[in-house]
GROMACS .gro file of C-alpha atoms in nm:
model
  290
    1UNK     CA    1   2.198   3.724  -1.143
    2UNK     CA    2   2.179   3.345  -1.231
    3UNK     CA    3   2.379   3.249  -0.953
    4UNK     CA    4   2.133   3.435  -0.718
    5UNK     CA    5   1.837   3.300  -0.866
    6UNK     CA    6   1.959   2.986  -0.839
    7UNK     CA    7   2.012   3.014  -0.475
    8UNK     CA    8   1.654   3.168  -0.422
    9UNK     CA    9   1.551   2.825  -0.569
   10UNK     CA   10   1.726   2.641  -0.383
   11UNK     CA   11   1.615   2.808  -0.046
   12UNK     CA   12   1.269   2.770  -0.195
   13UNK     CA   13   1.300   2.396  -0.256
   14UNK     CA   14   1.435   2.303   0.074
   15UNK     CA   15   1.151   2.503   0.260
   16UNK     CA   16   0.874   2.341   0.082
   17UNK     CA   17   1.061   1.986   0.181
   18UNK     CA   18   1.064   2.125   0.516
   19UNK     CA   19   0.684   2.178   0.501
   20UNK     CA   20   0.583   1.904   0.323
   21UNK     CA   21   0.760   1.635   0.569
   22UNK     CA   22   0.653   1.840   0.936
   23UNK     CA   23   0.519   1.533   1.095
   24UNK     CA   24   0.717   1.266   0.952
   25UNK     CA   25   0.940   1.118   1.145
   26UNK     CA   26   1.109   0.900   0.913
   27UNK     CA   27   1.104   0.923   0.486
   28UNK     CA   28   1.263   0.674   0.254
   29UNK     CA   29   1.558   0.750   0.057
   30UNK     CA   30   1.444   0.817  -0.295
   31UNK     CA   31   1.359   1.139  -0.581
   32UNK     CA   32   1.065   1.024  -0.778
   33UNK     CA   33   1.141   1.343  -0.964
   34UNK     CA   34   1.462   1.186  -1.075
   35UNK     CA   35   1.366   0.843  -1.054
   36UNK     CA   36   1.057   0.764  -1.278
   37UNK     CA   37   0.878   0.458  -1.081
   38UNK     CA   38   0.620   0.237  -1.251
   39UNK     CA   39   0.460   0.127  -0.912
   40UNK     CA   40   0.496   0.205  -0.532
   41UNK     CA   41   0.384  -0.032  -0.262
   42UNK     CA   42   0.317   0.063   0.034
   43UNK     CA   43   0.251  -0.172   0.275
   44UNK     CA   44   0.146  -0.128   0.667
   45UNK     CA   45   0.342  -0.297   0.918
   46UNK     CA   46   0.419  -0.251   1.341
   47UNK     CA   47   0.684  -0.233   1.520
   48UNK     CA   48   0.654  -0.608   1.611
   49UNK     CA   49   0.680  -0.699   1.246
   50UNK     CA   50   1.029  -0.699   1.167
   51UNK     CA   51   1.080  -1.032   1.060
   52UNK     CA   52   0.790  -0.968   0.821
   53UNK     CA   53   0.942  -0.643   0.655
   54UNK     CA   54   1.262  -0.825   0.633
   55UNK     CA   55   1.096  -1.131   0.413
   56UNK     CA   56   0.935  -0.934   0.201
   57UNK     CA   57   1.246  -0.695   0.134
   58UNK     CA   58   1.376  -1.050   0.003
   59UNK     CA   59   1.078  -1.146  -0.197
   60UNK     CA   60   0.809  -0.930  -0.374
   61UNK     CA   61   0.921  -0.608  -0.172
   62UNK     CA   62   1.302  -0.586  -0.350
   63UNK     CA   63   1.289  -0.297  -0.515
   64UNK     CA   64   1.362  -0.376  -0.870
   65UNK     CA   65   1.302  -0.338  -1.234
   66UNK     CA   66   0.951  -0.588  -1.376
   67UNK     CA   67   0.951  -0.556  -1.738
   68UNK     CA   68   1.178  -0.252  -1.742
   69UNK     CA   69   0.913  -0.107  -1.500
   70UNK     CA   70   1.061   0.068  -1.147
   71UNK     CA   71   0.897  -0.127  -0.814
   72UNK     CA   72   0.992   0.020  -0.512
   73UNK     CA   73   0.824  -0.103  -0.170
   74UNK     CA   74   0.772   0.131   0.145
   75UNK     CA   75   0.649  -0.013   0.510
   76UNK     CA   76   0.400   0.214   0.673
   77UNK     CA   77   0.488   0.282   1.062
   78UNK     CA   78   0.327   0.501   1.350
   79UNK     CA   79   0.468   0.527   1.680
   80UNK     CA   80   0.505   0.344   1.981
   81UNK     CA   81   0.539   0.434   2.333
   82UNK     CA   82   0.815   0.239   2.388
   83UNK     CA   83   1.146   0.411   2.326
   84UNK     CA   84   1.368   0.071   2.276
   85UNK     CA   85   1.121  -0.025   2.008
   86UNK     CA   86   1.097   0.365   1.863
   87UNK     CA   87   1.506   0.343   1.856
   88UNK     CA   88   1.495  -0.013   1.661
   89UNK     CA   89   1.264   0.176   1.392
   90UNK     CA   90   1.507   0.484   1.332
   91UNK     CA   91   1.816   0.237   1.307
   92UNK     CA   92   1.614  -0.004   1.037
   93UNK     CA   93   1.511   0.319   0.897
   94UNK     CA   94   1.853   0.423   0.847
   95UNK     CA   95   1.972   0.094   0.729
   96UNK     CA   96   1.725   0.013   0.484
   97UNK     CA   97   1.567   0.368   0.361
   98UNK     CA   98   1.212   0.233   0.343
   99UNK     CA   99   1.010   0.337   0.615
  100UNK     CA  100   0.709   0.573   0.635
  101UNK     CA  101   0.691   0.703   0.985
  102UNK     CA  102   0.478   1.013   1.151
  103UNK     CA  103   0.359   1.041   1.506
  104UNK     CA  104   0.039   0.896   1.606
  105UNK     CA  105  -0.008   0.569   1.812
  106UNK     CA  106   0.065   0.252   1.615
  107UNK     CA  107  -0.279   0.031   1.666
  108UNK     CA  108  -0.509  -0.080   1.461
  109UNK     CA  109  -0.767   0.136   1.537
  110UNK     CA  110  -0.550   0.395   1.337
  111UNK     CA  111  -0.513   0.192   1.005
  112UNK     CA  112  -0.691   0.464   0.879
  113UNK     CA  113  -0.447   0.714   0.955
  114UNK     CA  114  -0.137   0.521   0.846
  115UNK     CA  115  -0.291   0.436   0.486
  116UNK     CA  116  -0.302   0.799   0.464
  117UNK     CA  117  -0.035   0.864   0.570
  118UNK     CA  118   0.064   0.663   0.288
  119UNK     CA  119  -0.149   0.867   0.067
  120UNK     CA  120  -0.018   1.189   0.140
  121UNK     CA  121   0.341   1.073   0.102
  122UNK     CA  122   0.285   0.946  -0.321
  123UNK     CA  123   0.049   1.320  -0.334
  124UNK     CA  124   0.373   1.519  -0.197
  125UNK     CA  125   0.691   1.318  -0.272
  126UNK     CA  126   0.588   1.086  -0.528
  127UNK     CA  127   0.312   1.215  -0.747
  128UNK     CA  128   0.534   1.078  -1.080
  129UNK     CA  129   0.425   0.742  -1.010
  130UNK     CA  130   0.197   0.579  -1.229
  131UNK     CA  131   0.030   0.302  -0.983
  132UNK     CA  132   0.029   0.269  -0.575
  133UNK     CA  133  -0.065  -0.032  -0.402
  134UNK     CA  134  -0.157  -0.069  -0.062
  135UNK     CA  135  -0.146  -0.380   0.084
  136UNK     CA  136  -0.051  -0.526   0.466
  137UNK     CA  137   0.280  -0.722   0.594
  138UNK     CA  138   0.055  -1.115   0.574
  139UNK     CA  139   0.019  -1.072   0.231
  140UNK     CA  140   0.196  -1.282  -0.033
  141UNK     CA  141   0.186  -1.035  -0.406
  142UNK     CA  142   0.287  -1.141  -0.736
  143UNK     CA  143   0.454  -0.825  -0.867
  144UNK     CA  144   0.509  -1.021  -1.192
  145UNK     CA  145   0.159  -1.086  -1.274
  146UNK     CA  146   0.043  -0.750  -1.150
  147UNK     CA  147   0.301  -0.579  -1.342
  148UNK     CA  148   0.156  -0.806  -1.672
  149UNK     CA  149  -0.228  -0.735  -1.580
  150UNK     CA  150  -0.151  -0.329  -1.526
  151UNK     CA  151   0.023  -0.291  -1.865
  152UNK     CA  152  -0.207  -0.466  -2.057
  153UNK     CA  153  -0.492  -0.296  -1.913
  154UNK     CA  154  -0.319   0.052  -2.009
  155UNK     CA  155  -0.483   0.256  -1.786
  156UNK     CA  156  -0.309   0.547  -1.654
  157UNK     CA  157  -0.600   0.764  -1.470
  158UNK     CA  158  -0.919   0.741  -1.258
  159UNK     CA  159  -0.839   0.384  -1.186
  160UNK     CA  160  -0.914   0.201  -0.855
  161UNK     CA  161  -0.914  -0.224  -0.822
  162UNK     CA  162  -0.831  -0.481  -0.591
  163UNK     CA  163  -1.083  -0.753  -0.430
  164UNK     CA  164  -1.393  -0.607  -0.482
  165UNK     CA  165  -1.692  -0.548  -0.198
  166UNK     CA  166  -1.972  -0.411  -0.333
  167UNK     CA  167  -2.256  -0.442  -0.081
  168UNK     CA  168  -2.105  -0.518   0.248
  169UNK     CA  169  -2.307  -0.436   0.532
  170UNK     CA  170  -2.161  -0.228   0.868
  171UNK     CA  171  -2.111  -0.455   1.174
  172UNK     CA  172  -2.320  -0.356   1.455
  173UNK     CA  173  -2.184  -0.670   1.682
  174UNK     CA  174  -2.012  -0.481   1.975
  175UNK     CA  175  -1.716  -0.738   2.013
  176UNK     CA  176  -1.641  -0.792   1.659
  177UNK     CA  177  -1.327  -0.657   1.545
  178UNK     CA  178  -1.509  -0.453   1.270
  179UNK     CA  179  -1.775  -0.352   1.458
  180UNK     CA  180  -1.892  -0.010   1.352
  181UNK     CA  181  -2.203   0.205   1.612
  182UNK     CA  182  -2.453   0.406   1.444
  183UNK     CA  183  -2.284   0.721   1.524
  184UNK     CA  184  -1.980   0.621   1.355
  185UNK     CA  185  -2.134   0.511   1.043
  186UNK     CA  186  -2.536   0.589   1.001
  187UNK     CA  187  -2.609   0.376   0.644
  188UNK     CA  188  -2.728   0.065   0.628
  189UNK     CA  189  -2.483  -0.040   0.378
  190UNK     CA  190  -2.150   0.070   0.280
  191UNK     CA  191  -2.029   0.182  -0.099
  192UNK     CA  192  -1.831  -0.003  -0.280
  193UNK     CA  193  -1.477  -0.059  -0.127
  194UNK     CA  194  -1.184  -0.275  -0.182
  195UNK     CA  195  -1.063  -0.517   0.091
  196UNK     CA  196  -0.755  -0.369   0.258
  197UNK     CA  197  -0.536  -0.660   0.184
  198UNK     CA  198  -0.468  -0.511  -0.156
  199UNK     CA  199  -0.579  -0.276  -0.357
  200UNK     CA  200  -0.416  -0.046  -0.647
  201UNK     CA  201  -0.462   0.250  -0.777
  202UNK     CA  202  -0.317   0.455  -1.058
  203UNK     CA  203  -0.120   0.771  -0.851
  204UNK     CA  204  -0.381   1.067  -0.989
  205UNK     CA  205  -0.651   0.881  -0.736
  206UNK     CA  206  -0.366   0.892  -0.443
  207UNK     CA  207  -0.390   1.312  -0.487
  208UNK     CA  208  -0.744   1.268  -0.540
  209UNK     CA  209  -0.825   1.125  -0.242
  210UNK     CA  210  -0.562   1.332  -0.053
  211UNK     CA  211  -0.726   1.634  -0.120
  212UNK     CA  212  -1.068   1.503  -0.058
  213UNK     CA  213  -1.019   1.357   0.273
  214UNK     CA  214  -1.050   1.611   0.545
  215UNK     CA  215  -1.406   1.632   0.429
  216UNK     CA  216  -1.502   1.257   0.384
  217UNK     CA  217  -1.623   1.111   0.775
  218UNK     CA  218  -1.351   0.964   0.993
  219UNK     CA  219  -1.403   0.543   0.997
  220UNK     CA  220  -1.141   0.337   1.128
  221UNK     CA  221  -1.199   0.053   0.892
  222UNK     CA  222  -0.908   0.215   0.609
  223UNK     CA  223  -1.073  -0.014   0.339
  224UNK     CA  224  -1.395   0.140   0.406
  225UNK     CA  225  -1.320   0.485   0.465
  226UNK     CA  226  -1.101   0.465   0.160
  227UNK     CA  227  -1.447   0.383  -0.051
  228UNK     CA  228  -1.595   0.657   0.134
  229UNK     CA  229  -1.361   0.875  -0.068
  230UNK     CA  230  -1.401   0.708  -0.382
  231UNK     CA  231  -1.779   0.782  -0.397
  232UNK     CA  232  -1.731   1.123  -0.281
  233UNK     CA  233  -1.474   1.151  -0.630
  234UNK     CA  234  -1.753   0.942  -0.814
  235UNK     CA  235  -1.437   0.710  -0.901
  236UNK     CA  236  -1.629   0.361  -1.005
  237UNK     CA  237  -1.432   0.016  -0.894
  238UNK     CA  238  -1.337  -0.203  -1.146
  239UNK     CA  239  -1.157  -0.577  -1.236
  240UNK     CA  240  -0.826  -0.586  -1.291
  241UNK     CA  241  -0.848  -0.901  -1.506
  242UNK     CA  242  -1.144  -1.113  -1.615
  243UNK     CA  243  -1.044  -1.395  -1.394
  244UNK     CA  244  -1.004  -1.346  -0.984
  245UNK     CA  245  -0.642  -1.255  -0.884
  246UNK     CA  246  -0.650  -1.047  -0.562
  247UNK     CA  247  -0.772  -1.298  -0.309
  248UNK     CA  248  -0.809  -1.178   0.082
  249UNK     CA  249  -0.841  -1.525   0.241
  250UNK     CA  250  -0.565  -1.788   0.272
  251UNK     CA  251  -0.509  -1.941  -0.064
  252UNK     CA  252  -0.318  -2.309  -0.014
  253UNK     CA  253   0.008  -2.246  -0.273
  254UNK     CA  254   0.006  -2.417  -0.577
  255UNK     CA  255   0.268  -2.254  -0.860
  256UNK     CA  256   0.033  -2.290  -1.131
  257UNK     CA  257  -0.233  -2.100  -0.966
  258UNK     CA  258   0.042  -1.833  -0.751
  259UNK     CA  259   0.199  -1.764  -1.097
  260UNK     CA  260  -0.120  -1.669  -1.173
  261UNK     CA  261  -0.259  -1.417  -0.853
  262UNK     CA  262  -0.159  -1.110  -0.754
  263UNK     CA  263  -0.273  -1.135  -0.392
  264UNK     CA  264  -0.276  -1.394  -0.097
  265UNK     CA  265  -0.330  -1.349   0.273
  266UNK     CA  266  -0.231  -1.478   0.594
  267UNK     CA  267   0.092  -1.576   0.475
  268UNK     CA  268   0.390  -1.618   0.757
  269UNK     CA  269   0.733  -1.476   0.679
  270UNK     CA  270   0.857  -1.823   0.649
  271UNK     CA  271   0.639  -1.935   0.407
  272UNK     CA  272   0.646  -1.607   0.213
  273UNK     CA  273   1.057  -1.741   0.110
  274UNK     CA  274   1.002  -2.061   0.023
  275UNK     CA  275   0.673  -1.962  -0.210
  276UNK     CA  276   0.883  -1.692  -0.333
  277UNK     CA  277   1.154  -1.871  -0.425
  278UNK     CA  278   0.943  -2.152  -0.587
  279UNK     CA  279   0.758  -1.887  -0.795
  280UNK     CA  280   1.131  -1.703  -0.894
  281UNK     CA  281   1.292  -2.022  -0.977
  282UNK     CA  282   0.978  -2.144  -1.188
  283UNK     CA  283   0.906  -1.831  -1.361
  284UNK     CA  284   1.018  -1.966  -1.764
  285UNK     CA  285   0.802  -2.305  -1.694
  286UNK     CA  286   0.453  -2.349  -1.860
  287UNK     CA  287   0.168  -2.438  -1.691
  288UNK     CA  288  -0.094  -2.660  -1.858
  289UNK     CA  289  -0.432  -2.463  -1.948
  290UNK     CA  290  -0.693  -2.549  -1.715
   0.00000   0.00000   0.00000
């Protein structure tokens, strides 16, 4: 009889798996069940951005232990209608184990879909968690200090930060980038978001927001659609730390001040090494109090 049951449970397991991933095309190679995980980044790249994903597996996106605390780092990925570059995907997907795939059109217009994607992926496969970033392949992050800020905070639920943007206005200029019609987006302002570059969130929110989405209006501005959801949840923004850290302009590198960010933008693969490497090599030196 235990044998049998055991075998109902296991046919049980695998179906739900086989539920649960319809529509991904590629998942990355770990059992938060069995492997407890402190944060997950997840952080949206295209196909075109290999040389990206491959600097920041080598810098903040090494999956690794902070503090005794489990980082692992996932690259968010739609699809492309080229096959050649589709094929390149599923081989760096099997090489490396971290990609996030399902099948709508890679563009930017869909950021909205691939964050979550994201989502959905920490709500069904990784739910143990305690934190999830999401943050975009230009970015330069300080694991390090965010690991320092999040367990001195000590929050584990209900918690939502990044760079903060509390009254931003839509866009109504047709050939902006961000430009947003009336009949996308009616109000005259938007509720309080986080900018896309990077923003964290303890894992409860991920579900939260997961399960709240279908009935939250479709914007394809993530950041925005993403605070959308928060205010629908009633789940308040707040500072990670009493000083800025997440910054989501250029920020010219300094060690002093990089030791003490957690976010940087428009930051090229090259550059991402050698401040990486300066920040690694650096990390027992004192800085003097400004």
């Amino acid at each position: 009889p235990c044998l049998f049951k055991m075998i109902l449970f296991l046919i049980a397991t695998s179906l739900t798996f086989i539920t649960e991933s319809r529509n991904f095309l590629q998942l990355p190679d770990i059992d938060c069940s069995k492997t407890p995980t402190f944060l997950v980044l997840l952080v949206t790249s295209s196909h075109g951005q290999n040389k990206a994903r491959m600097a920041i597996r080598q810098t903040w996106g090494k999956h690794r232990l902070v503090a005794g605390n489990r980082i692992v780092t996932y690259f968010l990925l739609g699809t492309t209608m080229n096959q050649n570059d589709q094929t390149g995907i599923i081989a760096e997907s099997q090489k490396y184990r971290d990609i996030i795939q399902k099948d709508f059109i890679d563009t930017y217009y869909n950021l909205t879909l691939k964050t979550m994607m994201g989502i959905e992926w920490v709500h069904k496969f990784c739910h143990q968690s305690r934190f999830v970033m999401k943050t975009d392949s230009d970015m330069f992050v300080n694991i390090f200090y965010l690991t320092e800020l999040l367990l001195r905070k000590n929050r584990s639920t209900g918690f939502f930060t990044g760079f903060l943007k509390m009254n931003e206005l839509p866009i109504r200029k047709i050939n902006s980038k961000w430009y947003v019609s009336k009949d996308e987006y009616p109000g005259s302002t938007y509720p309080p978001f986080c900018s896309g570059t990077g923003y964290v969130f303890s894992t409860d929110v991920a579900s939260q927001i997961y399960n709240i989405s279908e009935s939250v209006p479709f914007i394809k501005l993530e950041d925005v659609f993403i605070g959308l959801c928060l205010a629908k949840l009633k789940i308040n923004l707040e500072e990670l730390h009493s000083e800025q850290t997440f910054f989501s302009d250029r920020v010219e590198f300094s060690l002093c001040l990089f030791k003490k960010i957690v976010t940087c933008h428009y930051v090229q693969p090259y550059e991402l090494l050698i401040y990486w490497n300066a920040l690694e090599r650096s990390m027992d030196e004192k800085c003097p109090d400004v």
